[in-house]
Amino acid sequence: MNDPNFQNDDLLDIHNLKTYFFTREGVVRAVDGVDFKVKVGEIFGLVGESGCGKSVTSLSILRLVNPPGRVVDGSILFQGRNLLELTDAEMRQVRGNRISMIFQQPLPSLDPIRPIGDQIVEALLVHKKMDQRQAWKHAVDLLNLVGIPDASRRSHSYPFELSGGMAQRAMIAIALSCEPELLIADEPTTALDVTIQAQILELLCDLRSRLGMAIILITHDLGVVAEMADWVSVMYAGRVVEEASVNSLFEEPLHPYTRGLIESIPVLDQDRKRLNAIPGVVCDCINMPAGCKFAPRCKVQIEKNMTICNKHEPHLLEVSPNHKVRCWLYEEFSH
Ligand SMILES: Nc1ncnc2c1ncn2[C@@H]1O[C@H](COP(=O)(O)OP(=O)(O)O)[C@@H](O)[C@H]1O
Ligand SMILES: [Mg+2]
């Protein structure tokens, strides 16, 4: 499966990805020219408010976007091969063996009428060519690995018998059964309560170090990214508006949108209330403003009355080797 010419440490290299939904109301430009790279073994945070195109980006990687949506442009190189050019059969191989995904809600992704052990065994029989006995033993090992206590007994439990946190662990075990090089975790803890959230995030960090897989961690919570990620892309209205190493992003956030997100990170003794949420809402992806998509909500644009922001869209500029931003404030860096 590997491209013999693939040698660098870019596991995933997305370029100019555009995914649109052709609805009766108009064309929804959910993802509109996204670029980013994920390196082997890294935790890559993809952040932004709800509706910014994070999930559509991840579904595009796995080629799971359904009509009326479709990828209309761009390339998604995984280990050097463009996933958008694979046959359906080749893509099924990638999904079963190389890239796994876990979702916000574990229960709908689990089969309600089969014990969780069964569900892992099935994945192992299909993808790893093990016999029944080996597969059961390995399934129990995986349940142990994700921290399910009394794993051999629990392997016979049905999904509804598990708590939310345990169901999420079971889903992670299924996702790991193919030993993926890349795990996409789409808001994996949003549905869980705070202490369980922390445990699941810790588990993901631990698995990354033990198994060496890369993780795309999708979240609307920059606090989570600060704790876990190596590299971060901030999305707004279907675009990457800032990209940086995690240290650079938090030491010197450049985009007014990113600064707004950082100011709205919940503080524990504030009862996780978002006291400083950015005013306004994400523009709808059908009628986008002409210039910078964030301009209508941007304090800096309004204070400084920067007319260019409403007229022309800025490019994603490299302001230092590990920091890019799409904002007219930094245009001078491009010369
Ligand atoms: N099936 C669909 N049909 C039409 N629009 C969609 C569909 N799925 C997602 N979208 C739109 O695409 C945009 C991005 O959605 P999504 O990727 O789910 O956001 P996020 O995961 O960042 O919250 C939103 O405006 C959403 O309404
Ligand atoms: Mg989403």
Short mmCIF file of C-alpha atoms and ligand atoms in Angstrom, two decimals:
data_model
loop_
_atom_site.label_atom_id
_atom_site.label_comp_id
_atom_site.label_asym_id
_atom_site.label_seq_id
_atom_site.Cartn_x
_atom_site.Cartn_y
_atom_site.Cartn_z
CA MET A 1 0.00 0.00 0.00
CA ASN A 2 2.87 2.41 0.68
CA ASP A 3 4.13 4.52 -2.13
CA PRO A 4 7.80 3.44 -2.39
CA ASN A 5 8.74 7.06 -3.15
CA PHE A 6 7.17 8.28 0.09
CA GLN A 7 9.95 9.22 2.42
CA ASN A 8 9.30 12.47 4.24
CA ASP A 9 7.49 12.64 7.55
CA ASP A 10 4.32 14.26 6.21
CA LEU A 11 1.73 11.59 6.85
CA LEU A 12 -1.12 13.66 5.46
CA ASP A 13 -0.81 16.62 3.13
CA ILE A 14 -4.05 18.40 2.25
CA HIS A 15 -3.94 21.01 -0.43
CA ASN A 16 -6.69 23.42 -1.53
CA LEU A 17 -9.45 21.09 -0.37
CA LYS A 18 -12.93 22.28 -1.34
CA THR A 19 -16.05 20.42 -0.29
CA TYR A 20 -19.39 21.92 -1.26
CA PHE A 21 -23.01 20.94 -0.66
CA PHE A 22 -25.31 21.61 -3.58
CA THR A 23 -28.58 22.34 -1.80
CA ARG A 24 -31.85 23.84 -3.00
CA GLU A 25 -31.02 27.01 -1.05
CA GLY A 26 -27.68 27.35 -2.82
CA VAL A 27 -24.12 26.07 -2.75
CA VAL A 28 -22.82 25.60 0.80
CA ARG A 29 -19.07 26.14 0.67
CA ALA A 30 -18.43 24.13 3.82
CA VAL A 31 -14.71 23.66 3.14
CA ASP A 32 -13.27 26.22 0.79
CA GLY A 33 -9.57 25.89 0.08
CA VAL A 34 -8.11 24.18 3.14
CA ASP A 35 -4.40 23.36 3.40
CA PHE A 36 -2.62 21.56 6.19
CA LYS A 37 -0.10 18.83 6.86
CA VAL A 38 -0.06 16.24 9.61
CA LYS A 39 3.28 14.70 10.48
CA VAL A 40 3.90 11.08 11.45
CA GLY A 41 3.02 10.55 15.12
CA GLU A 42 1.89 14.08 15.90
CA ILE A 43 -1.27 15.35 17.55
CA PHE A 44 -2.74 17.90 15.21
CA GLY A 45 -5.48 20.11 16.64
CA LEU A 46 -8.20 21.36 14.30
CA VAL A 47 -10.20 24.04 16.10
CA GLY A 48 -12.98 26.48 15.40
CA GLU A 49 -16.53 27.21 16.43
CA SER A 50 -19.38 24.97 15.41
CA GLY A 51 -20.13 25.20 11.68
CA CYS A 52 -16.58 26.13 10.59
CA GLY A 53 -16.11 23.00 8.50
CA LYS A 54 -14.11 20.76 10.84
CA SER A 55 -16.27 17.65 10.47
CA VAL A 56 -16.71 18.09 6.74
CA THR A 57 -12.91 18.29 6.44
CA SER A 58 -12.49 15.00 8.30
CA LEU A 59 -15.27 13.28 6.36
CA SER A 60 -13.60 14.49 3.16
CA ILE A 61 -10.33 12.82 4.20
CA LEU A 62 -12.16 9.51 4.61
CA ARG A 63 -14.24 10.15 1.48
CA LEU A 64 -17.42 9.81 3.51
CA VAL A 65 -19.16 13.00 2.34
CA ASN A 66 -22.60 12.13 1.06
CA PRO A 67 -24.70 13.85 -1.62
CA PRO A 68 -25.63 16.65 -2.03
CA GLY A 69 -22.06 17.19 -0.83
CA ARG A 70 -18.92 16.41 -2.75
CA VAL A 71 -15.23 17.23 -2.83
CA VAL A 72 -14.93 19.61 -5.78
CA ASP A 73 -11.23 20.44 -5.72
CA GLY A 74 -7.90 19.83 -4.07
CA SER A 75 -5.75 16.88 -3.12
CA ILE A 76 -5.38 14.75 0.00
CA LEU A 77 -2.03 13.00 0.00
CA PHE A 78 -1.78 10.24 2.58
CA GLN A 79 1.67 8.62 2.69
CA GLY A 80 2.22 10.24 -0.67
CA ARG A 81 -0.91 8.91 -2.42
CA ASN A 82 -3.87 11.10 -3.33
CA LEU A 83 -6.87 9.56 -1.54
CA LEU A 84 -9.20 11.39 -3.93
CA GLU A 85 -7.86 9.27 -6.80
CA LEU A 86 -8.17 5.84 -5.18
CA THR A 87 -10.82 3.35 -6.30
CA ASP A 88 -13.62 2.62 -3.83
CA ALA A 89 -12.01 -0.73 -3.00
CA GLU A 90 -8.62 0.89 -2.33
CA MET A 91 -10.32 3.51 -0.18
CA ARG A 92 -12.03 0.78 1.89
CA GLN A 93 -8.57 -0.68 2.53
CA VAL A 94 -7.34 2.71 3.74
CA ARG A 95 -10.34 3.09 6.05
CA GLY A 96 -9.93 -0.40 7.44
CA ASN A 97 -6.17 -0.39 7.86
CA ARG A 98 -4.64 3.05 7.91
CA ILE A 99 -7.05 5.76 9.00
CA SER A 100 -9.69 5.35 11.71
CA MET A 101 -12.21 7.78 13.04
CA ILE A 102 -14.00 8.21 16.35
CA PHE A 103 -16.97 10.49 16.84
CA GLN A 104 -18.56 12.64 19.49
CA GLN A 105 -21.34 10.17 20.20
CA PRO A 106 -20.04 6.63 20.60
CA LEU A 107 -23.37 4.85 20.85
CA PRO A 108 -24.73 5.51 17.35
CA SER A 109 -21.43 4.21 15.93
CA LEU A 110 -21.63 0.95 17.87
CA ASP A 111 -23.93 -1.89 16.82
CA PRO A 112 -26.57 -1.99 19.59
CA ILE A 113 -27.35 -5.70 19.32
CA ARG A 114 -23.85 -7.14 19.48
CA PRO A 115 -21.42 -7.35 22.38
CA ILE A 116 -18.48 -4.96 22.02
CA GLY A 117 -15.95 -7.81 21.92
CA ASP A 118 -17.76 -9.21 18.89
CA GLN A 119 -17.52 -5.91 17.13
CA ILE A 120 -13.77 -5.73 17.62
CA VAL A 121 -13.35 -9.38 16.60
CA GLU A 122 -15.23 -8.73 13.39
CA ALA A 123 -12.90 -5.87 12.50
CA LEU A 124 -9.89 -8.09 13.25
CA LEU A 125 -11.18 -11.03 11.20
CA VAL A 126 -11.78 -8.81 8.20
CA HIS A 127 -8.66 -6.68 8.31
CA LYS A 128 -6.01 -8.62 10.18
CA LYS A 129 -6.71 -12.16 8.94
CA MET A 130 -6.61 -13.62 12.45
CA ASP A 131 -8.50 -16.77 13.42
CA GLN A 132 -11.36 -16.58 15.97
CA ARG A 133 -9.24 -17.47 18.99
CA GLN A 134 -6.45 -15.04 18.23
CA ALA A 135 -9.01 -12.35 17.43
CA TRP A 136 -10.83 -12.78 20.78
CA LYS A 137 -7.58 -12.67 22.68
CA HIS A 138 -6.53 -9.55 20.79
CA ALA A 139 -9.95 -7.92 21.33
CA VAL A 140 -9.57 -8.37 25.09
CA ASP A 141 -6.03 -6.96 24.87
CA LEU A 142 -7.39 -3.90 23.09
CA LEU A 143 -10.12 -3.40 25.70
CA ASN A 144 -7.40 -3.57 28.34
CA LEU A 145 -5.27 -1.12 26.43
CA VAL A 146 -8.05 1.49 26.38
CA GLY A 147 -8.54 1.07 30.12
CA ILE A 148 -11.75 -0.94 30.33
CA PRO A 149 -11.60 -2.73 33.69
CA ASP A 150 -12.27 -6.46 33.80
CA ALA A 151 -11.92 -6.52 30.03
CA SER A 152 -12.51 -10.22 29.40
CA ARG A 153 -15.89 -10.08 31.13
CA ARG A 154 -16.77 -6.69 29.68
CA SER A 155 -16.06 -7.89 26.15
CA HIS A 156 -19.45 -9.64 26.38
CA SER A 157 -21.29 -6.44 27.31
CA TYR A 158 -23.70 -4.76 24.94
CA PRO A 159 -23.14 -1.07 24.18
CA PHE A 160 -26.18 0.02 26.22
CA GLU A 161 -24.66 -1.63 29.29
CA LEU A 162 -21.68 0.75 29.18
CA SER A 163 -21.42 4.27 30.60
CA GLY A 164 -20.67 7.10 28.15
CA GLY A 165 -16.98 7.06 29.00
CA MET A 166 -16.73 3.26 28.68
CA ALA A 167 -18.61 3.32 25.36
CA GLN A 168 -16.14 5.93 24.08
CA ARG A 169 -13.27 3.68 25.20
CA ALA A 170 -14.87 0.75 23.37
CA MET A 171 -15.15 2.84 20.22
CA ILE A 172 -11.48 3.79 20.54
CA ALA A 173 -10.63 0.08 20.88
CA ILE A 174 -12.50 -0.66 17.64
CA ALA A 175 -10.74 2.25 15.93
CA LEU A 176 -7.37 0.88 17.10
CA SER A 177 -8.06 -2.66 15.92
CA CYS A 178 -6.61 -1.89 12.51
CA GLU A 179 -3.48 -0.28 14.00
CA PRO A 180 -4.04 2.97 12.14
CA GLU A 181 -1.28 5.42 11.27
CA LEU A 182 -3.86 8.18 11.65
CA LEU A 183 -6.76 8.47 14.07
CA ILE A 184 -9.29 11.23 13.46
CA ALA A 185 -11.07 12.12 16.70
CA ASP A 186 -14.00 14.43 16.01
CA GLU A 187 -14.98 16.14 19.30
CA PRO A 188 -14.39 12.81 21.08
CA THR A 189 -15.25 14.14 24.53
CA THR A 190 -17.88 16.81 23.92
CA ALA A 191 -20.72 14.54 25.01
CA LEU A 192 -18.98 13.44 28.21
CA ASP A 193 -18.80 15.06 31.62
CA VAL A 194 -15.67 16.96 32.59
CA THR A 195 -13.75 14.33 34.58
CA ILE A 196 -14.44 11.63 32.00
CA GLN A 197 -13.39 14.06 29.26
CA ALA A 198 -10.01 14.47 30.91
CA GLN A 199 -9.57 10.70 31.21
CA ILE A 200 -10.37 10.08 27.54
CA LEU A 201 -8.00 12.84 26.41
CA GLU A 202 -5.27 11.38 28.61
CA LEU A 203 -5.93 7.98 27.08
CA LEU A 204 -5.54 9.42 23.56
CA CYS A 205 -2.21 11.07 24.53
CA ASP A 206 -1.02 7.84 26.08
CA LEU A 207 -2.01 5.80 23.01
CA ARG A 208 -0.22 8.20 20.74
CA SER A 209 3.03 7.71 22.67
CA ARG A 210 2.62 3.94 22.94
CA LEU A 211 1.46 3.24 19.40
CA GLY A 212 3.09 6.13 17.55
CA MET A 213 0.01 6.97 15.51
CA ALA A 214 -0.85 10.53 14.50
CA ILE A 215 -4.09 12.02 15.76
CA ILE A 216 -6.21 14.77 14.25
CA LEU A 217 -8.00 16.10 17.29
CA ILE A 218 -11.06 18.11 16.32
CA THR A 219 -12.48 20.37 18.99
CA HIS A 220 -14.11 23.73 19.53
CA ASP A 221 -12.13 24.03 22.79
CA LEU A 222 -8.71 25.66 22.50
CA GLY A 223 -8.05 24.68 26.11
CA VAL A 224 -7.98 21.02 25.04
CA VAL A 225 -5.63 21.84 22.18
CA ALA A 226 -3.25 23.71 24.51
CA GLU A 227 -2.94 20.58 26.66
CA MET A 228 -2.60 17.99 23.93
CA ALA A 229 -1.61 19.17 20.49
CA ASP A 230 1.79 19.64 18.86
CA TRP A 231 0.48 21.66 15.96
CA VAL A 232 -2.77 23.58 15.45
CA SER A 233 -4.92 24.84 12.60
CA VAL A 234 -7.68 27.29 13.41
CA MET A 235 -10.61 27.14 10.98
CA TYR A 236 -13.17 29.80 10.27
CA ALA A 237 -15.93 29.61 7.64
CA GLY A 238 -14.35 26.74 5.72
CA ARG A 239 -10.83 28.16 5.74
CA VAL A 240 -7.67 27.87 7.79
CA VAL A 241 -7.16 31.33 9.30
CA GLU A 242 -4.13 30.54 11.45
CA GLU A 243 -1.70 27.65 11.72
CA ALA A 244 1.17 27.25 14.13
CA SER A 245 3.05 25.06 16.54
CA VAL A 246 1.08 24.93 19.77
CA ASN A 247 3.69 27.03 21.63
CA SER A 248 3.77 29.71 19.00
CA LEU A 249 -0.03 29.85 18.82
CA PHE A 250 -0.51 30.40 22.54
CA GLU A 251 2.54 32.65 23.03
CA GLU A 252 1.59 34.90 20.19
CA PRO A 253 -1.85 34.34 18.73
CA LEU A 254 -2.07 36.53 15.63
CA HIS A 255 -5.54 36.30 14.16
CA PRO A 256 -8.25 38.31 15.94
CA TYR A 257 -10.44 35.20 15.70
CA THR A 258 -7.84 33.05 17.47
CA ARG A 259 -7.43 35.70 20.17
CA GLY A 260 -11.19 35.68 20.65
CA LEU A 261 -11.17 31.89 21.00
CA ILE A 262 -8.36 32.05 23.55
CA GLU A 263 -10.23 34.68 25.57
CA SER A 264 -13.25 32.41 25.60
CA ILE A 265 -11.41 29.35 26.97
CA PRO A 266 -13.49 28.39 29.98
CA VAL A 267 -11.83 28.93 33.32
CA LEU A 268 -12.52 26.22 35.88
CA ASP A 269 -13.78 28.39 38.73
CA GLN A 270 -16.07 30.19 36.32
CA ASP A 271 -18.09 27.01 36.13
CA ARG A 272 -17.03 26.51 32.52
CA LYS A 273 -19.24 29.34 31.40
CA ARG A 274 -18.08 31.11 28.29
CA LEU A 275 -18.02 34.62 29.66
CA ASN A 276 -16.10 36.09 26.75
CA ALA A 277 -17.58 34.28 23.77
CA ILE A 278 -16.91 36.10 20.50
CA PRO A 279 -19.99 38.22 19.69
CA GLY A 280 -21.91 37.35 16.53
CA VAL A 281 -22.20 34.07 14.65
CA VAL A 282 -20.27 32.26 11.93
CA CYS A 283 -21.44 33.57 8.56
CA ASP A 284 -23.63 31.15 6.67
CA CYS A 285 -21.62 29.27 4.10
CA ILE A 286 -23.97 30.17 1.23
CA ASN A 287 -23.82 33.98 1.33
CA MET A 288 -20.23 34.63 2.33
CA PRO A 289 -18.98 38.19 2.76
CA ALA A 290 -16.66 39.29 -0.06
CA GLY A 291 -13.48 39.95 1.90
CA CYS A 292 -12.20 38.29 5.06
CA LYS A 293 -14.96 36.01 6.30
CA PHE A 294 -14.35 37.07 9.89
CA ALA A 295 -14.41 40.83 9.16
CA PRO A 296 -18.06 41.40 10.18
CA ARG A 297 -17.24 40.11 13.71
CA CYS A 298 -13.68 41.43 13.94
CA LYS A 299 -13.02 43.99 16.71
CA VAL A 300 -9.75 45.10 15.11
CA GLN A 301 -11.31 45.65 11.71
CA ILE A 302 -14.12 47.68 13.25
CA GLU A 303 -11.85 49.73 15.58
CA LYS A 304 -9.29 50.53 12.93
CA ASN A 305 -11.90 50.82 10.16
CA MET A 306 -9.78 48.75 7.80
CA THR A 307 -11.84 48.90 4.63
CA ILE A 308 -9.70 46.38 2.77
CA CYS A 309 -10.94 43.60 5.08
CA ASN A 310 -14.45 43.83 3.64
CA LYS A 311 -13.25 43.98 0.05
CA HIS A 312 -10.54 41.39 -0.45
CA GLU A 313 -9.77 38.10 1.17
CA PRO A 314 -6.27 37.89 2.67
CA HIS A 315 -3.94 34.99 1.82
CA LEU A 316 -2.57 32.56 4.37
CA LEU A 317 0.78 34.24 4.99
CA GLU A 318 3.85 32.65 6.51
CA VAL A 319 4.98 35.15 9.15
CA SER A 320 7.59 32.84 10.68
CA PRO A 321 8.71 29.27 9.94
CA ASN A 322 6.13 27.77 12.28
CA HIS A 323 3.35 30.33 12.05
CA LYS A 324 0.89 31.26 9.29
CA VAL A 325 -2.03 33.65 9.41
CA ARG A 326 -4.75 34.84 7.04
CA CYS A 327 -5.27 38.47 8.07
CA TRP A 328 -4.64 41.91 6.54
CA LEU A 329 -2.93 43.08 9.75
CA TYR A 330 0.13 41.03 8.80
CA GLU A 331 0.23 41.68 5.08
CA GLU A 332 3.51 43.62 5.46
CA PHE A 333 5.25 40.31 6.23
CA SER A 334 4.62 39.09 2.71
CA HIS A 335 6.99 41.63 1.10
N1 LIG B 1 -25.32 17.50 4.62
C1 LIG B 1 -25.15 18.82 4.60
N2 LIG B 1 -25.90 19.60 3.78
C2 LIG B 1 -25.73 20.94 3.74
N3 LIG B 1 -24.83 21.61 4.48
C3 LIG B 1 -24.04 20.90 5.31
C4 LIG B 1 -24.17 19.47 5.42
N4 LIG B 1 -23.26 19.03 6.33
C5 LIG B 1 -22.62 20.14 6.77
N5 LIG B 1 -23.09 21.25 6.16
C6 LIG B 1 -22.64 22.64 6.39
O1 LIG B 1 -21.26 22.71 6.29
C7 LIG B 1 -20.73 23.65 7.21
C8 LIG B 1 -19.63 23.01 8.02
O2 LIG B 1 -20.18 22.00 8.85
P1 LIG B 1 -19.31 21.08 9.82
O3 LIG B 1 -18.11 20.61 9.11
O4 LIG B 1 -20.22 20.05 10.36
O5 LIG B 1 -18.90 22.12 10.96
P2 LIG B 1 -18.12 21.81 12.33
O6 LIG B 1 -17.78 20.37 12.38
O7 LIG B 1 -16.93 22.72 12.30
O8 LIG B 1 -19.08 22.21 13.40
C9 LIG B 1 -21.90 24.14 8.03
O9 LIG B 1 -22.33 25.38 7.52
C10 LIG B 1 -22.94 23.10 7.80
O10 LIG B 1 -24.24 23.66 7.88
MG MG B 2 -18.36 18.95 13.77
#
